[in-house]
Short mmCIF file of C-alpha atoms and ligand atoms in Angstrom, two decimals:
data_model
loop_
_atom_site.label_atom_id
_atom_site.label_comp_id
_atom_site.label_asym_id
_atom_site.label_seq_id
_atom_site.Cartn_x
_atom_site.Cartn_y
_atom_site.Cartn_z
CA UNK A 21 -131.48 33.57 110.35
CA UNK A 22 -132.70 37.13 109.89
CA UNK A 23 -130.42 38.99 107.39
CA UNK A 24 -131.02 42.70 107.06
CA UNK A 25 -130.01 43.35 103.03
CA UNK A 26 -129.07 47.08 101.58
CA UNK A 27 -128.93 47.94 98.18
CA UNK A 28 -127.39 51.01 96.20
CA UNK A 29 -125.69 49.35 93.23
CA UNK A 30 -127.48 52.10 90.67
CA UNK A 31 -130.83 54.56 90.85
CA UNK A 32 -132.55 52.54 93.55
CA UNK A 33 -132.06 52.52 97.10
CA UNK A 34 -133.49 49.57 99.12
CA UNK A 35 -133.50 48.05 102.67
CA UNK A 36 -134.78 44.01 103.49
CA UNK A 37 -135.52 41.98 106.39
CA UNK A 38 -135.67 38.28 104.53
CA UNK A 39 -135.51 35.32 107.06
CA UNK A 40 -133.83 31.97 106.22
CA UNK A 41 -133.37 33.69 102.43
CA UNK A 42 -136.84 33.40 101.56
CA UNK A 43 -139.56 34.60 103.88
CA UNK A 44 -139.82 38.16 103.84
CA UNK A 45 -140.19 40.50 106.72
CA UNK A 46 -139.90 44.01 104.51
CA UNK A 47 -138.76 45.41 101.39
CA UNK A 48 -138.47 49.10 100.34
CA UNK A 49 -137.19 50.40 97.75
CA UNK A 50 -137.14 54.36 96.95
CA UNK A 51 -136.72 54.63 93.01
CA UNK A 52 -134.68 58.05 91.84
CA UNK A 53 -136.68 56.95 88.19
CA UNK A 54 -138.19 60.32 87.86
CA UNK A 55 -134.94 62.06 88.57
CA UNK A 56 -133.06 60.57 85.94
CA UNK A 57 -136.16 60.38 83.54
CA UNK A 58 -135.19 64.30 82.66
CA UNK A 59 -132.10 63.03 80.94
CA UNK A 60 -133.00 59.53 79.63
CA UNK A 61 -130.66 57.56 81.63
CA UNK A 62 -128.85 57.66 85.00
CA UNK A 63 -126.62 60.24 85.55
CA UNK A 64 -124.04 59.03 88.33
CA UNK A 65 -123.59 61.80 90.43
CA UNK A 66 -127.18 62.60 90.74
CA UNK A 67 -127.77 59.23 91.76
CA UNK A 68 -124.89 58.88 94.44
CA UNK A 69 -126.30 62.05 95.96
CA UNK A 70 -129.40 60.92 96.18
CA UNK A 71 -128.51 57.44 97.37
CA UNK A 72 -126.73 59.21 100.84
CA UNK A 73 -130.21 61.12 101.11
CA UNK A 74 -132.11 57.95 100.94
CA UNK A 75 -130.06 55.12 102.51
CA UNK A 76 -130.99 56.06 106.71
CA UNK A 77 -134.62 56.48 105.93
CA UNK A 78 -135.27 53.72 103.61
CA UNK A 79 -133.59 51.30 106.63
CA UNK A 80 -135.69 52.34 109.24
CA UNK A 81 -138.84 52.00 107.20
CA UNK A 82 -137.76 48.38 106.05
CA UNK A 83 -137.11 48.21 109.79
CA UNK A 84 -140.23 49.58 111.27
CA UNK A 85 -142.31 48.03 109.06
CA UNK A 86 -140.71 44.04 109.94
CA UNK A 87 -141.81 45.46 113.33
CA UNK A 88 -138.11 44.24 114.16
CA UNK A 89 -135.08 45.35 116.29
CA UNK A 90 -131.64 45.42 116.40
CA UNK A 91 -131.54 42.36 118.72
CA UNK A 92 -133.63 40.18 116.27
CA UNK A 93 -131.34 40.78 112.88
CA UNK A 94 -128.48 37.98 112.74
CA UNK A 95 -126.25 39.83 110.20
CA UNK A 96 -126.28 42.64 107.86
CA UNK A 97 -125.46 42.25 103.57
CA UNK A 98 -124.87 44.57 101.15
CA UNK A 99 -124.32 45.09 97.58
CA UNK A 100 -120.69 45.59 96.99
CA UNK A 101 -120.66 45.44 92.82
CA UNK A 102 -121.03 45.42 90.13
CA UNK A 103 -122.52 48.77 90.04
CA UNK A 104 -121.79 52.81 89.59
CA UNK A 105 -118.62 53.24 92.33
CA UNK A 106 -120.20 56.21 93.89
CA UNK A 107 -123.84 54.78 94.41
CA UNK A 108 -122.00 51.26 95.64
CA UNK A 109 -120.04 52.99 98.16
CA UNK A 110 -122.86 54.57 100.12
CA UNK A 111 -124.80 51.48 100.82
CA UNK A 112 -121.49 49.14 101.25
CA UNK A 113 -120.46 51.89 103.75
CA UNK A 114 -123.37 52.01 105.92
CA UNK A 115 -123.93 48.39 105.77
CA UNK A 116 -120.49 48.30 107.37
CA UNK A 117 -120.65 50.62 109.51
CA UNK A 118 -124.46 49.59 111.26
CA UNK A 119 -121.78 45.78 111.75
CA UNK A 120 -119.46 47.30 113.34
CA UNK A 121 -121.83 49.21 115.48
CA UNK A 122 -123.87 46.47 116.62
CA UNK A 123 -121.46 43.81 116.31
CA UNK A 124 -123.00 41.86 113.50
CA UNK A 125 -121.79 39.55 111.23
CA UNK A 126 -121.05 41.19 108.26
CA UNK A 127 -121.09 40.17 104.57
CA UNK A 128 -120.86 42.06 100.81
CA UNK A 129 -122.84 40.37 97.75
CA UNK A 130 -122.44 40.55 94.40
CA UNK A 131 -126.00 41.98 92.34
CA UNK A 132 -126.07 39.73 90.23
CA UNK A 133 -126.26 36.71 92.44
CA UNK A 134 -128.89 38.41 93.78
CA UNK A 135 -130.60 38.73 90.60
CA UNK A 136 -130.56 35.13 90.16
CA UNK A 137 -131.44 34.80 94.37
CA UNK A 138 -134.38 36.53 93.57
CA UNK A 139 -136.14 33.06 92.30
CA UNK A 140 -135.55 31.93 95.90
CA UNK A 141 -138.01 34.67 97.79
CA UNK A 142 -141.08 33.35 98.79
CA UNK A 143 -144.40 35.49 96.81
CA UNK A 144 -145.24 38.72 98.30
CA UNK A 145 -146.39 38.60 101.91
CA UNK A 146 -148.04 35.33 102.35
CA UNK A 147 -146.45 34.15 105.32
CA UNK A 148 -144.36 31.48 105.04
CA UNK A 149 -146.42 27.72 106.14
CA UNK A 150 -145.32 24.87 108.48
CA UNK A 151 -143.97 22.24 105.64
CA UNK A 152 -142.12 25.34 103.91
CA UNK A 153 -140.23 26.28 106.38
CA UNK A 154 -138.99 22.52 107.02
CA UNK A 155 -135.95 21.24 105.65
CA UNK A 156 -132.03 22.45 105.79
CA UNK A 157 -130.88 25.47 104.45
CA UNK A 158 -130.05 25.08 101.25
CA UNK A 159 -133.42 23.23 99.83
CA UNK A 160 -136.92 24.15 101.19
CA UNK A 161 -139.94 23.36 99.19
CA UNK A 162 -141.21 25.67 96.93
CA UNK A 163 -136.82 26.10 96.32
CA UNK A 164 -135.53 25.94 92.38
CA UNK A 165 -134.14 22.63 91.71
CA UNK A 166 -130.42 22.48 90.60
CA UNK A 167 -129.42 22.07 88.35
CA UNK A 168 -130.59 24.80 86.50
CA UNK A 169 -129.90 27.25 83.89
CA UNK A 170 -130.56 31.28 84.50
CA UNK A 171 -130.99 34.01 82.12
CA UNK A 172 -129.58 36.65 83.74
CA UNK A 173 -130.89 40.02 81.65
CA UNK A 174 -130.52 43.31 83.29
CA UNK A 175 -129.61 46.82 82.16
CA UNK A 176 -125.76 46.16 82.04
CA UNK A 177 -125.50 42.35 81.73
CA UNK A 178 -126.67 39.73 79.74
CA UNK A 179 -125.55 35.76 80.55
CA UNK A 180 -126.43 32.42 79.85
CA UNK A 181 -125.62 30.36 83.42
CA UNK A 182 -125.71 26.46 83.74
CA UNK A 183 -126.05 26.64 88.23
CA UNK A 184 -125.51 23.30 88.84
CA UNK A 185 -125.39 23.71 93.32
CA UNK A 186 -125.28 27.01 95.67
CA UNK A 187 -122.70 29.50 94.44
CA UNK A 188 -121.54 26.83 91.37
CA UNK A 189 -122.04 28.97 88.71
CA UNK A 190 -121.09 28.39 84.67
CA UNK A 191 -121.23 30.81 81.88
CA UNK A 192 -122.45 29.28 78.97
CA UNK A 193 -122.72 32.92 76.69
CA UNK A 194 -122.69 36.36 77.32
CA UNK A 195 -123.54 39.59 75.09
CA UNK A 196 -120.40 40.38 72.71
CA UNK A 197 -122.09 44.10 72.54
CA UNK A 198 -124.99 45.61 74.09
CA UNK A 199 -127.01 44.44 77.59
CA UNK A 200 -130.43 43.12 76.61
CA UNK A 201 -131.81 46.10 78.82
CA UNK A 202 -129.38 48.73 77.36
CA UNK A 203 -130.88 47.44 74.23
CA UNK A 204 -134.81 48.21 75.13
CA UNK A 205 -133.57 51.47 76.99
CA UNK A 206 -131.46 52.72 73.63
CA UNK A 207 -134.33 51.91 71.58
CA UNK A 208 -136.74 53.67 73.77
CA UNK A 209 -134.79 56.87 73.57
CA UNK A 210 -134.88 56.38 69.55
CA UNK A 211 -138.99 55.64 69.79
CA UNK A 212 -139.37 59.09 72.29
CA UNK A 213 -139.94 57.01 75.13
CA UNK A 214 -139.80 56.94 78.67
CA UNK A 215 -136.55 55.89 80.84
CA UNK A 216 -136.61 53.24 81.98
CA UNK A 217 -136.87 51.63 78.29
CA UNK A 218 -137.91 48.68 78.90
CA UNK A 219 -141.83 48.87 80.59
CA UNK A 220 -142.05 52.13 78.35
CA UNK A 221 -141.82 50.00 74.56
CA UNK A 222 -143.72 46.98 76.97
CA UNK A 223 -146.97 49.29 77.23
CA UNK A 224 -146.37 50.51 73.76
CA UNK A 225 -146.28 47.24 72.79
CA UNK A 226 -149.24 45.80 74.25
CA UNK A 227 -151.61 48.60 73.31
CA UNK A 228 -150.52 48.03 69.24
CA UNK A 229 -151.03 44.46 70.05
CA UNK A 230 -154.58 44.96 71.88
CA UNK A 231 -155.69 47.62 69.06
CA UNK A 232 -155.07 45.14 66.21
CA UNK A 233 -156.59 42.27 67.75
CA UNK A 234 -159.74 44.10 68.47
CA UNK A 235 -159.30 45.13 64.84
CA UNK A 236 -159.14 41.45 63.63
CA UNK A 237 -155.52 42.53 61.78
CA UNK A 238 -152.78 39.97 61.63
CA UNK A 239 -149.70 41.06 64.15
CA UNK A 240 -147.84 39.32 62.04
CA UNK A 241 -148.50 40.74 58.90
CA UNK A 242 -148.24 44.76 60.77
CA UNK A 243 -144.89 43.71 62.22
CA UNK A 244 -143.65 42.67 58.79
CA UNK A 245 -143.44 46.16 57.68
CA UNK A 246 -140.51 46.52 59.60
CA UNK A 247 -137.83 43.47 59.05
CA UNK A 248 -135.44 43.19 62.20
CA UNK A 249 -131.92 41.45 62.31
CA UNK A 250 -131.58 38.60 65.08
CA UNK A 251 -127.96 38.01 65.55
CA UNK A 252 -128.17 33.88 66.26
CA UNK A 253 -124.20 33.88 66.59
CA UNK A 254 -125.15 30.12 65.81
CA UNK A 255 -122.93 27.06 67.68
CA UNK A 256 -122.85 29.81 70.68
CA UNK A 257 -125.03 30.68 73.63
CA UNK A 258 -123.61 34.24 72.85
CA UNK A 259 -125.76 37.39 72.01
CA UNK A 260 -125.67 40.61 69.99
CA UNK A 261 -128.20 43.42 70.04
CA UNK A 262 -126.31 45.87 68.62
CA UNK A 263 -127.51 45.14 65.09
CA UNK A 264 -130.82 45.29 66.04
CA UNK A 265 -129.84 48.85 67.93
CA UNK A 266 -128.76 50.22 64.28
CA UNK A 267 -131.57 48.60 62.23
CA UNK A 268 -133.97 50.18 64.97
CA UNK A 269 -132.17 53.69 64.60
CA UNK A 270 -132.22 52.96 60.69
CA UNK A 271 -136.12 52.57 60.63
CA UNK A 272 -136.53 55.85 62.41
CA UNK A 273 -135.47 57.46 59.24
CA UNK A 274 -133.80 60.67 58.46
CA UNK A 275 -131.07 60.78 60.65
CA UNK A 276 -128.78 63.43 60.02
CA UNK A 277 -125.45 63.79 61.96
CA UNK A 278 -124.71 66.32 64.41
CA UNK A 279 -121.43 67.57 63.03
CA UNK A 280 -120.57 68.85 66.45
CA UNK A 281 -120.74 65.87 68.63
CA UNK A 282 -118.27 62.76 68.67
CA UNK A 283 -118.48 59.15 69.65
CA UNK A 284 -120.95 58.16 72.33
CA UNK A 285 -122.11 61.58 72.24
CA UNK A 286 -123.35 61.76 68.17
CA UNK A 287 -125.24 58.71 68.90
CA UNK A 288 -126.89 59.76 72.05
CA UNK A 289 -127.78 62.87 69.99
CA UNK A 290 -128.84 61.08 66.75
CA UNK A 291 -130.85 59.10 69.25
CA UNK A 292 -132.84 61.96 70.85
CA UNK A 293 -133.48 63.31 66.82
CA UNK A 294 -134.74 60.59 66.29
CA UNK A 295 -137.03 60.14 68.90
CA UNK A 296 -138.73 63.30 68.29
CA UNK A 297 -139.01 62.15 64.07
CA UNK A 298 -140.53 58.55 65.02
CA UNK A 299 -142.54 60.49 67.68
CA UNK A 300 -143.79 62.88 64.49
CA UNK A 301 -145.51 60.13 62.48
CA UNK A 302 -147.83 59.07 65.82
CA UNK A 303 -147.34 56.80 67.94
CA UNK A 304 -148.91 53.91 66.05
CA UNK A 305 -145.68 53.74 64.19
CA UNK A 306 -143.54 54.19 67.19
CA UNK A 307 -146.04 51.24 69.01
CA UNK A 308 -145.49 49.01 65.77
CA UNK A 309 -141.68 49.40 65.87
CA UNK A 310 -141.61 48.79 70.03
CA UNK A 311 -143.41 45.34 69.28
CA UNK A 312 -141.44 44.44 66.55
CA UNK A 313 -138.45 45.24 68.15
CA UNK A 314 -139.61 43.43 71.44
CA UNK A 315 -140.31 40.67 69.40
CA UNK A 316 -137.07 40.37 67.91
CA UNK A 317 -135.10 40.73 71.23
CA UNK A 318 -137.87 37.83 73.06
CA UNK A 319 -137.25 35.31 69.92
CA UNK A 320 -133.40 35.07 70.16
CA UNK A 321 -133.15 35.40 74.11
CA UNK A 322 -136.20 32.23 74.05
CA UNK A 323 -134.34 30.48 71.89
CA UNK A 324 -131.45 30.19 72.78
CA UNK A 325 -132.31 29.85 76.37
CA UNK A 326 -134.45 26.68 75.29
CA UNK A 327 -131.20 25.31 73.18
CA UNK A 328 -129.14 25.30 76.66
CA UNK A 329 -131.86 23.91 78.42
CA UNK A 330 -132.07 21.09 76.18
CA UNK A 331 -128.43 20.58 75.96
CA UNK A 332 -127.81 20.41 79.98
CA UNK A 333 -130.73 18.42 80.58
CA UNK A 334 -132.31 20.90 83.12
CA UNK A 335 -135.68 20.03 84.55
CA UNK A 336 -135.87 24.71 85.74
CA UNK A 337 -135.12 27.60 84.07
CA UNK A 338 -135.17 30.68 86.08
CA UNK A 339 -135.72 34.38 84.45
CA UNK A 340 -133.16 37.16 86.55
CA UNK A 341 -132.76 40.51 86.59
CA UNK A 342 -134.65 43.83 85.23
CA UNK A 343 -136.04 42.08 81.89
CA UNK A 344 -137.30 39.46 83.49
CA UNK A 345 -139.98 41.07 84.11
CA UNK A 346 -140.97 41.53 80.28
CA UNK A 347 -144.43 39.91 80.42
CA UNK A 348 -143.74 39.05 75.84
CA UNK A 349 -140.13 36.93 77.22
CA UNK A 350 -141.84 35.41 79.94
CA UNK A 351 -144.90 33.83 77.66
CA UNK A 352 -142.59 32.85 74.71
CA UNK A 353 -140.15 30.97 77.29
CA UNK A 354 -143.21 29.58 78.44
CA UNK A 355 -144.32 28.15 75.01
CA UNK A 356 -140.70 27.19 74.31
CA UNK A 357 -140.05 25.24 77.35
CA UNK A 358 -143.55 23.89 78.30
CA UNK A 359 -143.62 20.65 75.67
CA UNK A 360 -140.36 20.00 76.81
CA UNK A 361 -141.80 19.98 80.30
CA UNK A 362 -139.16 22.14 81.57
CA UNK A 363 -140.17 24.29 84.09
CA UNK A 364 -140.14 27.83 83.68
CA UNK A 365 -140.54 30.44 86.79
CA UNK A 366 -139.52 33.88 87.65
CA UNK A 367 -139.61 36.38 90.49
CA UNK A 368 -142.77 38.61 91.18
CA UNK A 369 -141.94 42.09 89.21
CA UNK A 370 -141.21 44.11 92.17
CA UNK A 371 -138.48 41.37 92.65
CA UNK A 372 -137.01 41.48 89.48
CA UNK A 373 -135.61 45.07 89.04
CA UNK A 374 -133.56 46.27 91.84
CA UNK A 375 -134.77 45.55 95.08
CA UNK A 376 -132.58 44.87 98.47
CA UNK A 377 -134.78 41.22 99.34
CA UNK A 378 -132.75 39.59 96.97
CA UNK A 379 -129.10 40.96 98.47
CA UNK A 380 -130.32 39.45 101.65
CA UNK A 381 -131.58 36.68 100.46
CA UNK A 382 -128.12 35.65 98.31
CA UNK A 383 -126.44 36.75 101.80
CA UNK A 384 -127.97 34.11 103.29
CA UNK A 385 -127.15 31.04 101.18
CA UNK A 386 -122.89 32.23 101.96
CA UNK A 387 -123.54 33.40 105.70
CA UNK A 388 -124.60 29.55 106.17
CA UNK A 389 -122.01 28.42 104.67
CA UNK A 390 -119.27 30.24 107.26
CA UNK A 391 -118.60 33.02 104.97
CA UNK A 392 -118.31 36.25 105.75
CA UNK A 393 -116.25 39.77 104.81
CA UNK A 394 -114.19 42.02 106.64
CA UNK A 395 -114.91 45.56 107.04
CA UNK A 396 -111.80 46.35 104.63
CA UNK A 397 -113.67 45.16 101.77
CA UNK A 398 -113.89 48.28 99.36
CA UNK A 399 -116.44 48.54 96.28
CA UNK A 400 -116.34 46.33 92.73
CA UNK A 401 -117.95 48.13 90.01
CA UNK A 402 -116.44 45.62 87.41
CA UNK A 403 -117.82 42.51 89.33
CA UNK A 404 -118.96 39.80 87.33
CA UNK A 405 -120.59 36.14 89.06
CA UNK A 406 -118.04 34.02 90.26
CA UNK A 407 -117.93 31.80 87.05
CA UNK A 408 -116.28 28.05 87.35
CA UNK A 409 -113.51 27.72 84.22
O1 KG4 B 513 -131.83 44.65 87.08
P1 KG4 B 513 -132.17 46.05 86.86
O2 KG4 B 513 -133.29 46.67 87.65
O3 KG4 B 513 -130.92 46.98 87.07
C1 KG4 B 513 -129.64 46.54 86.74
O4 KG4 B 513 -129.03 45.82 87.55
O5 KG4 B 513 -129.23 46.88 85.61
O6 KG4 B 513 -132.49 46.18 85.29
C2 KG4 B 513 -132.83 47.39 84.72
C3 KG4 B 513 -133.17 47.12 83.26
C4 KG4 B 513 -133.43 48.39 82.47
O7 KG4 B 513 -132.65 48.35 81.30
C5 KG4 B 513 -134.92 48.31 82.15
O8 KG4 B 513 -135.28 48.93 80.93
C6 KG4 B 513 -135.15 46.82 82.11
O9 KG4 B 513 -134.35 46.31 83.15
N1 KG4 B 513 -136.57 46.45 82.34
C7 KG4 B 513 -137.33 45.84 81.41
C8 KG4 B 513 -138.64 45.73 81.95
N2 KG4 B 513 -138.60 46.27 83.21
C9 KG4 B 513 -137.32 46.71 83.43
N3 KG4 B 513 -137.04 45.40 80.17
C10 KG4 B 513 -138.03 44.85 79.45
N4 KG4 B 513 -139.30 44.73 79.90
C11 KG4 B 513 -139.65 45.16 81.14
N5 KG4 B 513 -140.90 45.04 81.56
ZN1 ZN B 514 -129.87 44.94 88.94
#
C-alpha cells in the first residue's frame, strides 16, 4: 500500500510517499526555521502563510522525486492535530481535497502517533530487501517489538507511553509544566541562542565538552559550578522542567524586570535580557550552562524512562519526537538500558523532528485496519494520543 502523507502541524511543511509504512519512496520537508529564527519562536500567522505557499510545491517534489503517479498512490493522510489551527488547516485541506479529486481513500492522523511511527520507517534510502518486506502488516522484521514503552519529547509534549499492540496506547506520566523541548528552546533564548533551542545548546554543548577534554579538565567538576534542580516528582513517571527553566534564568544573573510588560510577555522579555548578559561574559559560560543544563534535562528524562522500562518488563524502548534526536539523551538511555539488555533505538534525525514519512507511515498501520475519515473531519489543535483509561 502506497500512502502519500502531508504534514503542516507547525513551521514545517512536508510531503511522503512511504509504502507498506516503512519503505520510503520520498520525503521533503521545506523548514520556515530561518523565518521564525528573527523572533525566537514561531509566530503563527507567519507560519500559516507560509505553509499555503509551500504545501503544492513540496507535493509534487515528494511526488516527482518517488518517480510516482496518481494511479500508483493507494490513499492520501494528513496531519489533522495537535498543532497551530491555521498551519493544520492548510495541509488537512489539501490532503482532502487531492481525495476527493482522485477518489482516494482518505484518512487524518494525529502527530504524535506519528512521532512514535517514526521508529517504524525503514533507514534512509536503502531499499527495502526480500525477507523485510515478508510478513503481514502489522510485524515485518526490522519492526519494534510490543510491547514497548515510548518517550515521546517534542516541542509541546512530553509523555511516558507503555504501547502494548498497534494504536493501544497508555500514559504512564506526562509534564505537569513545561514540554521537554519548550524547555531547551526557553533556555536557549536565556543563553542568546539560536531557535530552534534545542541543536543550538546541543553544539554549545559539545564544543565545552570537546574543549575540556582536550584540556584534560574534569566535566564534572566545570559543570559543578552551576548546581541545577531535577524535579524527580518521585512514585510518578511525571515531569517538571519548569524549575530548571527559573534556576537557568537565575544563573544568568542580573535580571531586572521590565516594568512595562506583564505575564508571558515580562518573561519573554527578561528572557531576551538575559540572553544578551550570559552572551556578555563569552560564550564559554553560556557553553558551560547549555551542558549543564542538557545534562540535567538527559538525567531525569533517562531515568525515569529506565524506571518504566523496568517496571513493564519491556524488552524496546523507542525515543519520539524533536528531542529525540539529542545525541547526550540518546547515549545516557543507552548506558541506562544496555545492562538491562533492553533495547534502545530511535529514528534517523531527519525523522525525528517534523517530517511527513512518519504521517504516512502511522496512516498506514489504521488504513489496514478498515479505518478511514470523512472529508467533514475539521482540524484538532488540542489533540492528545488516544490514551486507554
Ligand atoms: O517534534 P518537533 O519537530 O515539533 C513538534 O512537534 O513540537 O520538535 C521540536 C522540538 C523543539 O523544541 C526543538 O528545540 C527540539 O525539538 N529539538 C531538540 C533537538 N532537535 C530538535 N532538542 C534537543 N536536542 C536536539 N538535538
Ligand atoms: Zn512534531
Amino acid at each position: 500500500m502506497l500512502v502519500l502523507g502531508i504534514e503542516s502541524s507547525c513551521d514545517e511543511t512536508g510531503a511522503a510517499l512511504v509504502r507498506d509504512g516503512r519503505y520510503l519512496l520520498s520525503n521533503v520537508v521545506a523548514s520556515q526555521i530561518e523565518i521564525h529564527n528573527r523572533y525566537g519562536g514561531v509566530v503563527p500567522e507567519v507560519a500559516s502563510r507560509q505553509q499555503l505557499a509551500a504545501i503544492i510545491p513540496v507535493i509534487e517534489t515528494a511526488m516527482e522525486q518517488a518517480s510516482c503517479s496518481w494511479s500508483d498512490i493507494d490513499a492520501v493522510a494528513a496531519t489533522y492535530g495537535p498543532g497551530l489551527a491555521g498551519s493544520l488547516l492548510v495541509g488537512l485541506t489539501v490532503g482532502k481535497t487531492l481525495s476527493l479529486a482522485r477518489s482516494l481513500p482518505f484518512l487524518g492522523v494525529n502527530h504524535l502517533e506519528a512521532h512514535i511511527y517514526a521508529n517504524w520507517l525503514r533507514n534512509g534510502d536503502a531499499p527495502a530487501v526480500q525477507s523485510e518486506t515478508d510478513g503481514d502488516w502489522s510485524y515485518r522484521k526490522g519492526d519494534p517489538i510490543f510491547p514497548l514503552i515510548c518517550l515521546v519529547i517534542s516541542g509541546a509534549h512530553s509523555e511516558l507511553v507503555l504501547v502494548r499492540n498497534h494504536g493501544e496506547y497508555e500514559l504512564l506520566g506526562r509534564t505537569r509544566d513545561d514540554a521537554a523541548g519548550e524547555a531547551f528552546d526557553k533556555v536557549a533564548r536565556i543563553l542568546g541562542l539560536a531557535y530552534p533551542g534545542g541543536p543550538a545548546i546541543q553544539n554549545a554543548a559539545q564544543k565545552i565538552e570537546e574543549e575540556l577534554q582536550q584540556q584534560n579538565k574534569s566535566l564534572n567538576v566545570a559543570r559543578a559550578a552551576y548546581r541545577l534542580p531535577r524535579a524527580w516528582l518521585r512514585s510518578t513517571y511525571d515531569f517538571s522542567f519548569s524549575g530548571l527553566k527559573t534556576a537557568m534564568l537565575h544563573l544568568a544573573e542580573g535580571a531586572t524586570e521590565d516594568p512595562r510588560a506583564t505575564g508571558e510577555g515580562r518573561q519573554i522579555s527578561q528572557y531576551t535580557r538575559m540572553g544578551a548578559q550570559a552572551t556578555q561574559k563569552g560564550p564559554a559560560n553560556v557553553a558551560l550552562l547549555a551542558s549543564s543544563f542538557q545534562e540535567a534535562i538527559v538525567d531525569v528524562l533517562a531515568v525515569k524512562t529506565r524506571l518504566a522500562a523496568q517496571e513493564y518488563h519491556v524488552k524496546q524502548v523507542v525515543l519520539a519526537g524533536g528531542v529525540a534526536a539529542n545525541a547526550s539523551l540518546r547515549a545516557r538511555l543507552e548506558q541506562e538500558l544496555l545492562p538491562l539488555r533492553i533495547r534502545l533505538s530511535y529514528p534517523p534525525i531527519d525523522f525525528c523532528t517534523d517530517n511527513a514519512a512518519m504521517i504516512a507511515s502511522a496512516a498506514f498501520f489504521h488504513l489496514y485496519r478498515g479505518e478511514q475519515h470523512g472529508l467533514d473531519l475539521d482540524v484538532s489543535p488540542g489533540l492528545s494520543l488516544p490514551f486507554k483509561k
